[in-house]
Amino acid sequence: MEARKILEPSLAQLAAYRANPDEFDLMANHLKKSRSAPDVDTYERWDGAFHRAIAVASRNRLLLG
């Protein structure tokens, strides 16, 4: 959790600068699906996809790993 608190704000900032419109749409879709998830497992799946999409959009291969 400590590493996430350090890394995720930087990933989000990079993604905000570098993401293209399709990537923003994908992130919004994942966020919407996580918020409307009927159970914890579904929420976790979409929340994970949301965070992964942010990492991909950051275009930072080291942080993506």
PDB file of N, CA, C and O in Angstrom:
ATOM      1  N   MET A   1       0.822  -1.186   0.000  1.00  0.00           N
ATOM      2  CA  MET A   1       0.000   0.000   0.000  1.00  0.00           C
ATOM      3  C   MET A   1       0.871   1.257   0.000  1.00  0.00           C
ATOM      4  O   MET A   1       0.535   2.241  -0.644  1.00  0.00           O
ATOM      5  N   GLU A   2       1.994   1.214   0.730  1.00  0.00           N
ATOM      6  CA  GLU A   2       2.877   2.374   0.747  1.00  0.00           C
ATOM      7  C   GLU A   2       3.397   2.702  -0.648  1.00  0.00           C
ATOM      8  O   GLU A   2       3.450   3.871  -1.038  1.00  0.00           O
ATOM      9  N   ALA A   3       3.769   1.673  -1.389  1.00  0.00           N
ATOM     10  CA  ALA A   3       4.271   1.893  -2.747  1.00  0.00           C
ATOM     11  C   ALA A   3       3.174   2.482  -3.636  1.00  0.00           C
ATOM     12  O   ALA A   3       3.443   3.380  -4.447  1.00  0.00           O
ATOM     13  N   ARG A   4       1.962   2.009  -3.488  1.00  0.00           N
ATOM     14  CA  ARG A   4       0.854   2.544  -4.286  1.00  0.00           C
ATOM     15  C   ARG A   4       0.630   4.022  -3.993  1.00  0.00           C
ATOM     16  O   ARG A   4       0.383   4.807  -4.901  1.00  0.00           O
ATOM     17  N   LYS A   5       0.720   4.405  -2.727  1.00  0.00           N
ATOM     18  CA  LYS A   5       0.524   5.809  -2.358  1.00  0.00           C
ATOM     19  C   LYS A   5       1.590   6.708  -2.965  1.00  0.00           C
ATOM     20  O   LYS A   5       1.348   7.882  -3.228  1.00  0.00           O
ATOM     21  N   ILE A   6       2.769   6.160  -3.173  1.00  0.00           N
ATOM     22  CA  ILE A   6       3.859   6.922  -3.770  1.00  0.00           C
ATOM     23  C   ILE A   6       3.742   6.948  -5.293  1.00  0.00           C
ATOM     24  O   ILE A   6       3.887   7.995  -5.927  1.00  0.00           O
ATOM     25  N   LEU A   7       3.462   5.803  -5.899  1.00  0.00           N
ATOM     26  CA  LEU A   7       3.500   5.678  -7.354  1.00  0.00           C
ATOM     27  C   LEU A   7       2.232   6.137  -8.070  1.00  0.00           C
ATOM     28  O   LEU A   7       2.321   6.749  -9.142  1.00  0.00           O
ATOM     29  N   GLU A   8       1.077   5.842  -7.519  1.00  0.00           N
ATOM     30  CA  GLU A   8      -0.157   6.095  -8.261  1.00  0.00           C
ATOM     31  C   GLU A   8      -0.417   7.563  -8.584  1.00  0.00           C
ATOM     32  O   GLU A   8      -0.872   7.859  -9.691  1.00  0.00           O
ATOM     33  N   PRO A   9      -0.120   8.508  -7.697  1.00  0.00           N
ATOM     34  CA  PRO A   9      -0.312   9.910  -8.105  1.00  0.00           C
ATOM     35  C   PRO A   9       0.567  10.299  -9.300  1.00  0.00           C
ATOM     36  O   PRO A   9       0.122  11.037 -10.188  1.00  0.00           O
ATOM     37  N   SER A  10       1.782   9.777  -9.344  1.00  0.00           N
ATOM     38  CA  SER A  10       2.664  10.069 -10.481  1.00  0.00           C
ATOM     39  C   SER A  10       2.141   9.441 -11.763  1.00  0.00           C
ATOM     40  O   SER A  10       2.191  10.055 -12.826  1.00  0.00           O
ATOM     41  N   LEU A  11       1.645   8.215 -11.656  1.00  0.00           N
ATOM     42  CA  LEU A  11       1.058   7.561 -12.832  1.00  0.00           C
ATOM     43  C   LEU A  11      -0.141   8.352 -13.344  1.00  0.00           C
ATOM     44  O   LEU A  11      -0.288   8.564 -14.555  1.00  0.00           O
ATOM     45  N   ALA A  12      -0.986   8.786 -12.430  1.00  0.00           N
ATOM     46  CA  ALA A  12      -2.170   9.544 -12.829  1.00  0.00           C
ATOM     47  C   ALA A  12      -1.782  10.854 -13.503  1.00  0.00           C
ATOM     48  O   ALA A  12      -2.394  11.259 -14.497  1.00  0.00           O
ATOM     49  N   GLN A  13      -0.766  11.520 -12.976  1.00  0.00           N
ATOM     50  CA  GLN A  13      -0.315  12.775 -13.577  1.00  0.00           C
ATOM     51  C   GLN A  13       0.225  12.535 -14.985  1.00  0.00           C
ATOM     52  O   GLN A  13      -0.113  13.264 -15.922  1.00  0.00           O
ATOM     53  N   LEU A  14       1.041  11.512 -15.145  1.00  0.00           N
ATOM     54  CA  LEU A  14       1.566  11.194 -16.476  1.00  0.00           C
ATOM     55  C   LEU A  14       0.434  10.828 -17.434  1.00  0.00           C
ATOM     56  O   LEU A  14       0.434  11.245 -18.597  1.00  0.00           O
ATOM     57  N   ALA A  15      -0.514  10.047 -16.950  1.00  0.00           N
ATOM     58  CA  ALA A  15      -1.645   9.657 -17.802  1.00  0.00           C
ATOM     59  C   ALA A  15      -2.458  10.882 -18.214  1.00  0.00           C
ATOM     60  O   ALA A  15      -2.911  10.969 -19.356  1.00  0.00           O
ATOM     61  N   ALA A  16      -2.627  11.826 -17.307  1.00  0.00           N
ATOM     62  CA  ALA A  16      -3.382  13.039 -17.633  1.00  0.00           C
ATOM     63  C   ALA A  16      -2.716  13.806 -18.767  1.00  0.00           C
ATOM     64  O   ALA A  16      -3.398  14.378 -19.621  1.00  0.00           O
ATOM     65  N   TYR A  17      -1.410  13.808 -18.792  1.00  0.00           N
ATOM     66  CA  TYR A  17      -0.676  14.502 -19.851  1.00  0.00           C
ATOM     67  C   TYR A  17      -0.613  13.711 -21.153  1.00  0.00           C
ATOM     68  O   TYR A  17      -0.598  14.296 -22.231  1.00  0.00           O
ATOM     69  N   ARG A  18      -0.564  12.388 -21.058  1.00  0.00           N
ATOM     70  CA  ARG A  18      -0.225  11.573 -22.220  1.00  0.00           C
ATOM     71  C   ARG A  18      -1.375  10.781 -22.836  1.00  0.00           C
ATOM     72  O   ARG A  18      -1.256  10.314 -23.969  1.00  0.00           O
ATOM     73  N   ALA A  19      -2.449  10.590 -22.115  1.00  0.00           N
ATOM     74  CA  ALA A  19      -3.537   9.740 -22.625  1.00  0.00           C
ATOM     75  C   ALA A  19      -4.206  10.376 -23.833  1.00  0.00           C
ATOM     76  O   ALA A  19      -4.326  11.599 -23.933  1.00  0.00           O
ATOM     77  N   ASN A  20      -4.640   9.517 -24.729  1.00  0.00           N
ATOM     78  CA  ASN A  20      -5.408   9.997 -25.879  1.00  0.00           C
ATOM     79  C   ASN A  20      -6.901   9.872 -25.552  1.00  0.00           C
ATOM     80  O   ASN A  20      -7.269   9.276 -24.537  1.00  0.00           O
ATOM     81  N   PRO A  21      -7.765  10.440 -26.382  1.00  0.00           N
ATOM     82  CA  PRO A  21      -9.205  10.401 -26.073  1.00  0.00           C
ATOM     83  C   PRO A  21      -9.763   8.993 -25.870  1.00  0.00           C
ATOM     84  O   PRO A  21     -10.608   8.789 -24.992  1.00  0.00           O
ATOM     85  N   ASP A  22      -9.292   8.043 -26.644  1.00  0.00           N
ATOM     86  CA  ASP A  22      -9.779   6.666 -26.473  1.00  0.00           C
ATOM     87  C   ASP A  22      -9.392   6.104 -25.105  1.00  0.00           C
ATOM     88  O   ASP A  22     -10.163   5.377 -24.482  1.00  0.00           O
ATOM     89  N   GLU A  23      -8.197   6.436 -24.651  1.00  0.00           N
ATOM     90  CA  GLU A  23      -7.761   5.953 -23.341  1.00  0.00           C
ATOM     91  C   GLU A  23      -8.568   6.608 -22.217  1.00  0.00           C
ATOM     92  O   GLU A  23      -8.922   5.944 -21.243  1.00  0.00           O
ATOM     93  N   PHE A  24      -8.881   7.896 -22.359  1.00  0.00           N
ATOM     94  CA  PHE A  24      -9.736   8.548 -21.364  1.00  0.00           C
ATOM     95  C   PHE A  24     -11.124   7.909 -21.349  1.00  0.00           C
ATOM     96  O   PHE A  24     -11.700   7.690 -20.284  1.00  0.00           O
ATOM     97  N   ASP A  25     -11.644   7.598 -22.523  1.00  0.00           N
ATOM     98  CA  ASP A  25     -12.946   6.928 -22.589  1.00  0.00           C
ATOM     99  C   ASP A  25     -12.895   5.562 -21.910  1.00  0.00           C
ATOM    100  O   ASP A  25     -13.832   5.185 -21.191  1.00  0.00           O
ATOM    101  N   LEU A  26     -11.818   4.821 -22.143  1.00  0.00           N
ATOM    102  CA  LEU A  26     -11.664   3.507 -21.529  1.00  0.00           C
ATOM    103  C   LEU A  26     -11.612   3.623 -20.006  1.00  0.00           C
ATOM    104  O   LEU A  26     -12.284   2.869 -19.288  1.00  0.00           O
ATOM    105  N   MET A  27     -10.833   4.584 -19.509  1.00  0.00           N
ATOM    106  CA  MET A  27     -10.758   4.788 -18.058  1.00  0.00           C
ATOM    107  C   MET A  27     -12.129   5.150 -17.494  1.00  0.00           C
ATOM    108  O   MET A  27     -12.530   4.618 -16.444  1.00  0.00           O
ATOM    109  N   ALA A  28     -12.842   6.026 -18.170  1.00  0.00           N
ATOM    110  CA  ALA A  28     -14.181   6.425 -17.699  1.00  0.00           C
ATOM    111  C   ALA A  28     -15.123   5.227 -17.689  1.00  0.00           C
ATOM    112  O   ALA A  28     -15.922   5.066 -16.752  1.00  0.00           O
ATOM    113  N   ASN A  29     -15.029   4.378 -18.698  1.00  0.00           N
ATOM    114  CA  ASN A  29     -15.870   3.181 -18.764  1.00  0.00           C
ATOM    115  C   ASN A  29     -15.563   2.232 -17.607  1.00  0.00           C
ATOM    116  O   ASN A  29     -16.476   1.720 -16.950  1.00  0.00           O
ATOM    117  N   HIS A  30     -14.283   2.005 -17.345  1.00  0.00           N
ATOM    118  CA  HIS A  30     -13.904   1.120 -16.236  1.00  0.00           C
ATOM    119  C   HIS A  30     -14.377   1.696 -14.904  1.00  0.00           C
ATOM    120  O   HIS A  30     -14.860   0.951 -14.040  1.00  0.00           O
ATOM    121  N   LEU A  31     -14.243   2.995 -14.735  1.00  0.00           N
ATOM    122  CA  LEU A  31     -14.688   3.634 -13.500  1.00  0.00           C
ATOM    123  C   LEU A  31     -16.196   3.491 -13.327  1.00  0.00           C
ATOM    124  O   LEU A  31     -16.682   3.150 -12.243  1.00  0.00           O
ATOM    125  N   LYS A  32     -16.932   3.720 -14.404  1.00  0.00           N
ATOM    126  CA  LYS A  32     -18.392   3.590 -14.359  1.00  0.00           C
ATOM    127  C   LYS A  32     -18.796   2.162 -13.981  1.00  0.00           C
ATOM    128  O   LYS A  32     -19.683   1.954 -13.143  1.00  0.00           O
ATOM    129  N   LYS A  33     -18.128   1.179 -14.594  1.00  0.00           N
ATOM    130  CA  LYS A  33     -18.468  -0.218 -14.309  1.00  0.00           C
ATOM    131  C   LYS A  33     -18.104  -0.596 -12.875  1.00  0.00           C
ATOM    132  O   LYS A  33     -18.821  -1.372 -12.240  1.00  0.00           O
ATOM    133  N   SER A  34     -17.008  -0.054 -12.364  1.00  0.00           N
ATOM    134  CA  SER A  34     -16.655  -0.376 -10.978  1.00  0.00           C
ATOM    135  C   SER A  34     -17.670   0.227 -10.011  1.00  0.00           C
ATOM    136  O   SER A  34     -18.041  -0.399  -9.028  1.00  0.00           O
ATOM    137  N   ARG A  35     -18.126   1.426 -10.307  1.00  0.00           N
ATOM    138  CA  ARG A  35     -19.099   2.087  -9.424  1.00  0.00           C
ATOM    139  C   ARG A  35     -20.459   1.406  -9.432  1.00  0.00           C
ATOM    140  O   ARG A  35     -21.208   1.504  -8.465  1.00  0.00           O
ATOM    141  N   SER A  36     -20.786   0.742 -10.528  1.00  0.00           N
ATOM    142  CA  SER A  36     -22.091   0.080 -10.605  1.00  0.00           C
ATOM    143  C   SER A  36     -21.992  -1.437 -10.406  1.00  0.00           C
ATOM    144  O   SER A  36     -22.949  -2.156 -10.671  1.00  0.00           O
ATOM    145  N   ALA A  37     -20.861  -1.896  -9.922  1.00  0.00           N
ATOM    146  CA  ALA A  37     -20.655  -3.336  -9.731  1.00  0.00           C
ATOM    147  C   ALA A  37     -21.639  -3.890  -8.704  1.00  0.00           C
ATOM    148  O   ALA A  37     -21.855  -3.285  -7.655  1.00  0.00           O
ATOM    149  N   PRO A  38     -22.207  -5.040  -8.997  1.00  0.00           N
ATOM    150  CA  PRO A  38     -23.181  -5.640  -8.081  1.00  0.00           C
ATOM    151  C   PRO A  38     -22.556  -6.374  -6.895  1.00  0.00           C
ATOM    152  O   PRO A  38     -23.250  -6.702  -5.939  1.00  0.00           O
ATOM    153  N   ASP A  39     -21.240  -6.625  -6.961  1.00  0.00           N
ATOM    154  CA  ASP A  39     -20.589  -7.353  -5.871  1.00  0.00           C
ATOM    155  C   ASP A  39     -19.113  -6.958  -5.811  1.00  0.00           C
ATOM    156  O   ASP A  39     -18.592  -6.306  -6.710  1.00  0.00           O
ATOM    157  N   VAL A  40     -18.462  -7.389  -4.752  1.00  0.00           N
ATOM    158  CA  VAL A  40     -17.067  -7.006  -4.512  1.00  0.00           C
ATOM    159  C   VAL A  40     -16.137  -7.552  -5.590  1.00  0.00           C
ATOM    160  O   VAL A  40     -15.230  -6.857  -6.045  1.00  0.00           O
ATOM    161  N   ASP A  41     -16.353  -8.790  -6.009  1.00  0.00           N
ATOM    162  CA  ASP A  41     -15.476  -9.378  -7.026  1.00  0.00           C
ATOM    163  C   ASP A  41     -15.540  -8.590  -8.332  1.00  0.00           C
ATOM    164  O   ASP A  41     -14.507  -8.344  -8.957  1.00  0.00           O
ATOM    165  N   THR A  42     -16.727  -8.218  -8.739  1.00  0.00           N
ATOM    166  CA  THR A  42     -16.893  -7.438  -9.967  1.00  0.00           C
ATOM    167  C   THR A  42     -16.268  -6.056  -9.806  1.00  0.00           C
ATOM    168  O   THR A  42     -15.586  -5.564 -10.706  1.00  0.00           O
ATOM    169  N   TYR A  43     -16.491  -5.460  -8.641  1.00  0.00           N
ATOM    170  CA  TYR A  43     -15.870  -4.162  -8.372  1.00  0.00           C
ATOM    171  C   TYR A  43     -14.349  -4.261  -8.495  1.00  0.00           C
ATOM    172  O   TYR A  43     -13.708  -3.435  -9.148  1.00  0.00           O
ATOM    173  N   GLU A  44     -13.769  -5.257  -7.871  1.00  0.00           N
ATOM    174  CA  GLU A  44     -12.309  -5.420  -7.894  1.00  0.00           C
ATOM    175  C   GLU A  44     -11.786  -5.603  -9.310  1.00  0.00           C
ATOM    176  O   GLU A  44     -10.730  -5.080  -9.655  1.00  0.00           O
ATOM    177  N   ARG A  45     -12.526  -6.353 -10.121  1.00  0.00           N
ATOM    178  CA  ARG A  45     -12.101  -6.571 -11.508  1.00  0.00           C
ATOM    179  C   ARG A  45     -12.058  -5.248 -12.266  1.00  0.00           C
ATOM    180  O   ARG A  45     -11.075  -4.936 -12.940  1.00  0.00           O
ATOM    181  N   TRP A  46     -13.127  -4.448 -12.176  1.00  0.00           N
ATOM    182  CA  TRP A  46     -13.182  -3.188 -12.917  1.00  0.00           C
ATOM    183  C   TRP A  46     -12.263  -2.133 -12.321  1.00  0.00           C
ATOM    184  O   TRP A  46     -11.675  -1.329 -13.044  1.00  0.00           O
ATOM    185  N   ASP A  47     -12.098  -2.129 -11.003  1.00  0.00           N
ATOM    186  CA  ASP A  47     -11.176  -1.196 -10.373  1.00  0.00           C
ATOM    187  C   ASP A  47      -9.743  -1.505 -10.804  1.00  0.00           C
ATOM    188  O   ASP A  47      -8.965  -0.595 -11.110  1.00  0.00           O
ATOM    189  N   GLY A  48      -9.412  -2.772 -10.863  1.00  0.00           N
ATOM    190  CA  GLY A  48      -8.081  -3.168 -11.342  1.00  0.00           C
ATOM    191  C   GLY A  48      -7.861  -2.763 -12.793  1.00  0.00           C
ATOM    192  O   GLY A  48      -6.782  -2.290 -13.161  1.00  0.00           O
ATOM    193  N   ALA A  49      -8.888  -2.942 -13.612  1.00  0.00           N
ATOM    194  CA  ALA A  49      -8.796  -2.543 -15.026  1.00  0.00           C
ATOM    195  C   ALA A  49      -8.625  -1.029 -15.150  1.00  0.00           C
ATOM    196  O   ALA A  49      -7.870  -0.544 -15.997  1.00  0.00           O
ATOM    197  N   PHE A  50      -9.309  -0.277 -14.277  1.00  0.00           N
ATOM    198  CA  PHE A  50      -9.184   1.178 -14.264  1.00  0.00           C
ATOM    199  C   PHE A  50      -7.752   1.596 -13.942  1.00  0.00           C
ATOM    200  O   PHE A  50      -7.145   2.393 -14.664  1.00  0.00           O
ATOM    201  N   HIS A  51      -7.190   1.020 -12.899  1.00  0.00           N
ATOM    202  CA  HIS A  51      -5.820   1.364 -12.508  1.00  0.00           C
ATOM    203  C   HIS A  51      -4.816   0.923 -13.560  1.00  0.00           C
ATOM    204  O   HIS A  51      -3.829   1.631 -13.817  1.00  0.00           O
ATOM    205  N   ARG A  52      -5.041  -0.192 -14.177  1.00  0.00           N
ATOM    206  CA  ARG A  52      -4.161  -0.670 -15.258  1.00  0.00           C
ATOM    207  C   ARG A  52      -4.224   0.288 -16.445  1.00  0.00           C
ATOM    208  O   ARG A  52      -3.193   0.598 -17.056  1.00  0.00           O
ATOM    209  N   ALA A  53      -5.422   0.759 -16.795  1.00  0.00           N
ATOM    210  CA  ALA A  53      -5.577   1.692 -17.912  1.00  0.00           C
ATOM    211  C   ALA A  53      -4.826   2.997 -17.639  1.00  0.00           C
ATOM    212  O   ALA A  53      -4.232   3.575 -18.551  1.00  0.00           O
ATOM    213  N   ILE A  54      -4.842   3.445 -16.395  1.00  0.00           N
ATOM    214  CA  ILE A  54      -4.072   4.643 -16.035  1.00  0.00           C
ATOM    215  C   ILE A  54      -2.584   4.377 -16.247  1.00  0.00           C
ATOM    216  O   ILE A  54      -1.874   5.202 -16.838  1.00  0.00           O
ATOM    217  N   ALA A  55      -2.118   3.245 -15.792  1.00  0.00           N
ATOM    218  CA  ALA A  55      -0.702   2.907 -15.933  1.00  0.00           C
ATOM    219  C   ALA A  55      -0.300   2.814 -17.400  1.00  0.00           C
ATOM    220  O   ALA A  55       0.754   3.325 -17.802  1.00  0.00           O
ATOM    221  N   VAL A  56      -1.137   2.189 -18.213  1.00  0.00           N
ATOM    222  CA  VAL A  56      -0.840   2.083 -19.642  1.00  0.00           C
ATOM    223  C   VAL A  56      -0.778   3.470 -20.271  1.00  0.00           C
ATOM    224  O   VAL A  56       0.131   3.781 -21.053  1.00  0.00           O
ATOM    225  N   ALA A  57      -1.744   4.324 -19.943  1.00  0.00           N
ATOM    226  CA  ALA A  57      -1.797   5.661 -20.516  1.00  0.00           C
ATOM    227  C   ALA A  57      -0.632   6.534 -20.059  1.00  0.00           C
ATOM    228  O   ALA A  57      -0.293   7.514 -20.732  1.00  0.00           O
ATOM    229  N   SER A  58       0.012   6.182 -18.955  1.00  0.00           N
ATOM    230  CA  SER A  58       1.155   6.960 -18.486  1.00  0.00           C
ATOM    231  C   SER A  58       2.345   6.822 -19.441  1.00  0.00           C
ATOM    232  O   SER A  58       3.226   7.659 -19.453  1.00  0.00           O
ATOM    233  N   ARG A  59       2.347   5.755 -20.211  1.00  0.00           N
ATOM    234  CA  ARG A  59       3.422   5.465 -21.168  1.00  0.00           C
ATOM    235  C   ARG A  59       4.796   5.306 -20.482  1.00  0.00           C
ATOM    236  O   ARG A  59       5.820   5.590 -21.080  1.00  0.00           O
ATOM    237  N   ASN A  60       4.785   4.889 -19.243  1.00  0.00           N
ATOM    238  CA  ASN A  60       6.021   4.682 -18.518  1.00  0.00           C
ATOM    239  C   ASN A  60       6.165   3.190 -18.258  1.00  0.00           C
ATOM    240  O   ASN A  60       5.508   2.640 -17.376  1.00  0.00           O
ATOM    241  N   ARG A  61       6.993   2.537 -19.038  1.00  0.00           N
ATOM    242  CA  ARG A  61       7.110   1.081 -18.976  1.00  0.00           C
ATOM    243  C   ARG A  61       7.620   0.592 -17.626  1.00  0.00           C
ATOM    244  O   ARG A  61       7.196  -0.445 -17.147  1.00  0.00           O
ATOM    245  N   LEU A  62       8.521   1.335 -17.017  1.00  0.00           N
ATOM    246  CA  LEU A  62       9.037   0.918 -15.711  1.00  0.00           C
ATOM    247  C   LEU A  62       7.941   0.963 -14.649  1.00  0.00           C
ATOM    248  O   LEU A  62       7.745  -0.009 -13.907  1.00  0.00           O
ATOM    249  N   LEU A  63       7.180   2.038 -14.596  1.00  0.00           N
ATOM    250  CA  LEU A  63       6.106   2.135 -13.621  1.00  0.00           C
ATOM    251  C   LEU A  63       4.958   1.190 -13.945  1.00  0.00           C
ATOM    252  O   LEU A  63       4.261   0.742 -13.044  1.00  0.00           O
ATOM    253  N   LEU A  64       4.753   0.897 -15.202  1.00  0.00           N
ATOM    254  CA  LEU A  64       3.700  -0.037 -15.595  1.00  0.00           C
ATOM    255  C   LEU A  64       3.980  -1.432 -15.019  1.00  0.00           C
ATOM    256  O   LEU A  64       3.059  -2.116 -14.596  1.00  0.00           O
ATOM    257  N   GLY A  65       5.247  -1.795 -14.970  1.00  0.00           N
ATOM    258  CA  GLY A  65       5.623  -3.098 -14.426  1.00  0.00           C
ATOM    259  C   GLY A  65       5.327  -3.192 -12.964  1.00  0.00           C
ATOM    260  O   GLY A  65       4.989  -4.178 -12.396  1.00  0.00           O
TER     261      GLY A  65
END
